[in-house]
Structures are given as C-alpha cells and as structure tokens.
Short mmCIF file of C-alpha atoms and ligand atoms in Angstrom, two decimals:
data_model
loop_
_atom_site.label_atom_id
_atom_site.label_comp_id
_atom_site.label_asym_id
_atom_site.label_seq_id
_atom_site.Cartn_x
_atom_site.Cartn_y
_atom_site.Cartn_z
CA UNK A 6 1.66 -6.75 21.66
CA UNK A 7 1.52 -9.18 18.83
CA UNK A 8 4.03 -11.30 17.06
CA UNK A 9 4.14 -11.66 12.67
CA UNK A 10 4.15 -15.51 12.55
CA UNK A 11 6.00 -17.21 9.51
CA UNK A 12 4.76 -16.55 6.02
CA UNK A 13 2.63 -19.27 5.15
CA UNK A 14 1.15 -17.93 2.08
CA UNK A 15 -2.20 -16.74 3.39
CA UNK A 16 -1.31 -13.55 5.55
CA UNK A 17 -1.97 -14.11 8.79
CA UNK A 18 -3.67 -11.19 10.60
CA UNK A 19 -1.63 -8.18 12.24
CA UNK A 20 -3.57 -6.35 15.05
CA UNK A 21 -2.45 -3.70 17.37
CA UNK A 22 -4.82 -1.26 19.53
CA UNK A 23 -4.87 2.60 18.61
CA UNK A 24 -2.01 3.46 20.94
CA UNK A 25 0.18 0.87 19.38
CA UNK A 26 -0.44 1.89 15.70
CA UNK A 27 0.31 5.72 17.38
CA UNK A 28 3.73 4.29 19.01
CA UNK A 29 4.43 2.23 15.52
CA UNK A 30 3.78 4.66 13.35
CA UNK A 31 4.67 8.46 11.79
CA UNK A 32 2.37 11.04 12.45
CA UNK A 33 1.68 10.67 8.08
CA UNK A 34 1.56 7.18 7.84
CA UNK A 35 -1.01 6.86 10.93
CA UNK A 36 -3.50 8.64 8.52
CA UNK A 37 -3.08 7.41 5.55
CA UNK A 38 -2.81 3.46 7.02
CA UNK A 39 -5.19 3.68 9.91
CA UNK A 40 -7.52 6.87 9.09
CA UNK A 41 -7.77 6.04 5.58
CA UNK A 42 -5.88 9.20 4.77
CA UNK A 43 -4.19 10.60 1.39
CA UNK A 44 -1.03 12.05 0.32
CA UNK A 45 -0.46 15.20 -1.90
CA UNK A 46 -0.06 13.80 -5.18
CA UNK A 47 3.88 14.23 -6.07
CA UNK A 48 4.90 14.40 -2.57
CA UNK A 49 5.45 11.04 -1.53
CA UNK A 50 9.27 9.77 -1.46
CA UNK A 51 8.08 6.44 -3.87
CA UNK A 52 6.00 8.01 -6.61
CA UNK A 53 9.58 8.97 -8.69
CA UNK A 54 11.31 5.64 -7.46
CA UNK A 55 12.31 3.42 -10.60
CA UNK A 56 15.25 1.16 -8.63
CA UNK A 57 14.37 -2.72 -8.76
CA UNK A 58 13.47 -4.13 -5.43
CA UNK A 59 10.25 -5.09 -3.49
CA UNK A 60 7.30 -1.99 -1.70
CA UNK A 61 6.57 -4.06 1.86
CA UNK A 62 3.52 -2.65 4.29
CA UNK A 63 4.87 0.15 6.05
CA UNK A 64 2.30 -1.05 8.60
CA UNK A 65 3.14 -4.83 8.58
CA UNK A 66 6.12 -5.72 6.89
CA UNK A 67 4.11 -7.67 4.11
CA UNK A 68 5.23 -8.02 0.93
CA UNK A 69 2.58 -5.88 -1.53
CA UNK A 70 4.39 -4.68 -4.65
CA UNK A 71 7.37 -5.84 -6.61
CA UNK A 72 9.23 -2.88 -8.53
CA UNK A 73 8.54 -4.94 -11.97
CA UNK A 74 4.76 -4.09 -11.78
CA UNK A 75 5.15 -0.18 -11.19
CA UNK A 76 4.94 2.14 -14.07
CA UNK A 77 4.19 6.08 -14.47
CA UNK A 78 0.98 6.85 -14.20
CA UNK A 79 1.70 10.59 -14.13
CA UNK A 80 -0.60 10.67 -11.57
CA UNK A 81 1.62 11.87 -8.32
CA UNK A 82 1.30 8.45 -6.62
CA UNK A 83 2.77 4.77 -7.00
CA UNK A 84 1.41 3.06 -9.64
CA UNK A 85 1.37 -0.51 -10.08
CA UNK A 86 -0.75 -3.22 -12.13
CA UNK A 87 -0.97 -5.71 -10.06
CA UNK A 88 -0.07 -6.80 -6.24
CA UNK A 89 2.88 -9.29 -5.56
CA UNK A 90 0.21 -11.46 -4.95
CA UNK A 91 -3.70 -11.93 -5.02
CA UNK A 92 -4.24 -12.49 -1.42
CA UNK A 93 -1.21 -9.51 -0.20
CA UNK A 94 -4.39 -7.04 -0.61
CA UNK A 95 -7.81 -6.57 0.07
CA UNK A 96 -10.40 -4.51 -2.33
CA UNK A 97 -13.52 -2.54 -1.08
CA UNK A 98 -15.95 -0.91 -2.17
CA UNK A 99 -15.60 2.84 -1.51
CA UNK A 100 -18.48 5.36 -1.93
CA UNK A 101 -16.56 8.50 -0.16
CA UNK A 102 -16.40 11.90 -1.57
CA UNK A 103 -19.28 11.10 -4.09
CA UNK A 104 -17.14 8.85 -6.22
CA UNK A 105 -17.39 5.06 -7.00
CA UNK A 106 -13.60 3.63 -6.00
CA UNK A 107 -12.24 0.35 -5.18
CA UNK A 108 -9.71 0.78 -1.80
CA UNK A 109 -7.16 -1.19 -1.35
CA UNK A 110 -6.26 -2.56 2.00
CA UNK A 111 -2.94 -4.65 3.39
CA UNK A 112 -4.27 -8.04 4.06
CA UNK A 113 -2.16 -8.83 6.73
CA UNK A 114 -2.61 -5.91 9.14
CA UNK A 115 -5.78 -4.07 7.08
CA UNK A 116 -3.96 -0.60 7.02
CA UNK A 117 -5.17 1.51 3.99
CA UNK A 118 -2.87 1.72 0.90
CA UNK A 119 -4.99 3.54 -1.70
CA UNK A 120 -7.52 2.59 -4.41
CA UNK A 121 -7.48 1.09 -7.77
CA UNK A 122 -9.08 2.20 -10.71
CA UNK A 123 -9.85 0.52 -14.01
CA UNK A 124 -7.30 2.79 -16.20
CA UNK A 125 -4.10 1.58 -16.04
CA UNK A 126 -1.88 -0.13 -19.03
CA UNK A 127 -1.37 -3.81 -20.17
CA UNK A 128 -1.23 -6.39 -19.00
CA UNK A 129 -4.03 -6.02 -16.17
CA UNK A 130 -5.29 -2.33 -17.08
CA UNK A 131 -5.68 -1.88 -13.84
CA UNK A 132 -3.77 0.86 -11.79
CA UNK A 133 -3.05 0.28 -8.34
CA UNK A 134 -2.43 3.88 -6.87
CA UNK A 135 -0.92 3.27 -3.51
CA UNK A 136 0.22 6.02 -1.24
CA UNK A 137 3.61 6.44 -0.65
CA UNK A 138 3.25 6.83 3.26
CA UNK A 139 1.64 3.38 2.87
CA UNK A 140 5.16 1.66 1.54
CA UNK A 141 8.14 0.79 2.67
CA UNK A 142 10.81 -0.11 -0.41
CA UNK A 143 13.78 -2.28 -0.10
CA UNK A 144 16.39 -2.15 -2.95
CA UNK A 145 17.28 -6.14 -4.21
CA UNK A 146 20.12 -7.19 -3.03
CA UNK A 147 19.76 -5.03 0.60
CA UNK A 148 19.85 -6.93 3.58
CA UNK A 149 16.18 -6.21 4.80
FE1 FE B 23 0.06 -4.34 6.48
#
C-alpha cells in the first residue's frame, strides 16, 4: 500500500508494485502509464475537451495541466505548452522507434504521459502531447 502525503510543493514519490498498478488501473491506462504505451491519435476522451478546469495524473492524482495551457494541435492528442508546474513532470531523453523525443513522466508516481516536442505555439513553443489515458480532468467548480 502507500499513502499520497500533503502537497508540499515538491511531489513526493507515489510507488505501488505491478499488481497494484494492475488493481489501480484500466487495462489502457496500465500501458500507456506503466508500459510507456500510446493512444490512437483522436481516440482519447481529452484531445476534443475545451471546458476550463484542471488534467490531474490518472495514475497519482497530481496536478499536471491546467485547461488555460491546452490548445489544438491538430495532432489527435492533448496539447498543452507548459505543465501546471515545473517540478509536476519529469523529461527524458527518448531514443525509441529511431526518433529523438523528449518523454514526459508524472513526477509524483513516474507513470508515462507522452512526449514533448519543440513545435508548439507562443508563449513556450513547446507542445506537450500527453495521452489522454494518462489524464484525469476535473471541470472548475466540481467537487473533486
Ligand atoms: Fe502520477
């Protein structure tokens, strides 16, 4: 088991064993978050969402994207230029598939969101393309 202790601004670390993240999990977002997986582009339930409100870990419950930083890419995936916050996210490397990429991991419990590339719009120019399966989004004003 493990407990999510109070935010104190640096994420604290999540960690479950294999069988938990199986038990916690949907069959989709276990591959995307733990296996490093990817979603059909267009298919994911977020890639279309416009309403104002806040994309937590679907892993962790962390806090990674606010709904003011999302545009459309076009691209079949969130798209956001820039994280809630600098240290919500991790960026590595990735040299899979013959390409040069940058993933993007949650902090907190180090599930895989997606990658960002060096193409986005203003202000950053960076897009964040996170997988939907990765997110979970709660309108503002919902009780969480
Ligand atoms: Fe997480």
């Amino acid at each position: 088991m493990s407990t999510i202790p109070k935010d104190t601004g640096t994420p604290a670390k999540v960690t479950h064993t294999d069988a938990e993240w199986r038990e916690k999990l949907t069959p989709q977002q276990y591959h995307v978050l733990r296996e490093k997986g990817t979603e059909r582009p267009f298919t994911g339930a977020l890639a279309e969402n416009h309403e104002t409100g806040n994309y937590h870990c679907a892993g962790c419950g962390a806090l990674l994207f606010l709904s003011g930083a999302k545009f459309d890419s076009g691209c079949g995936w969130p798209s956001f230029v820039i994280p809630a916050d600098s240290k919500a996210v991790n960026e590595h490397e990735d040299n899979t598939l013959g390409m040069r990429r940058i993933e993007v991991t949650c902090a907190r419990c180090g599930g895989h969101l997606g990658h960002v590339f060096p193409d986005g719009p203003r202000p950053t120019g960076l897009r964040y393309c996170i997988n939907s399966a990765s997110l979970n989004f709660t309108r503002e004003g919902d009780p969480k």
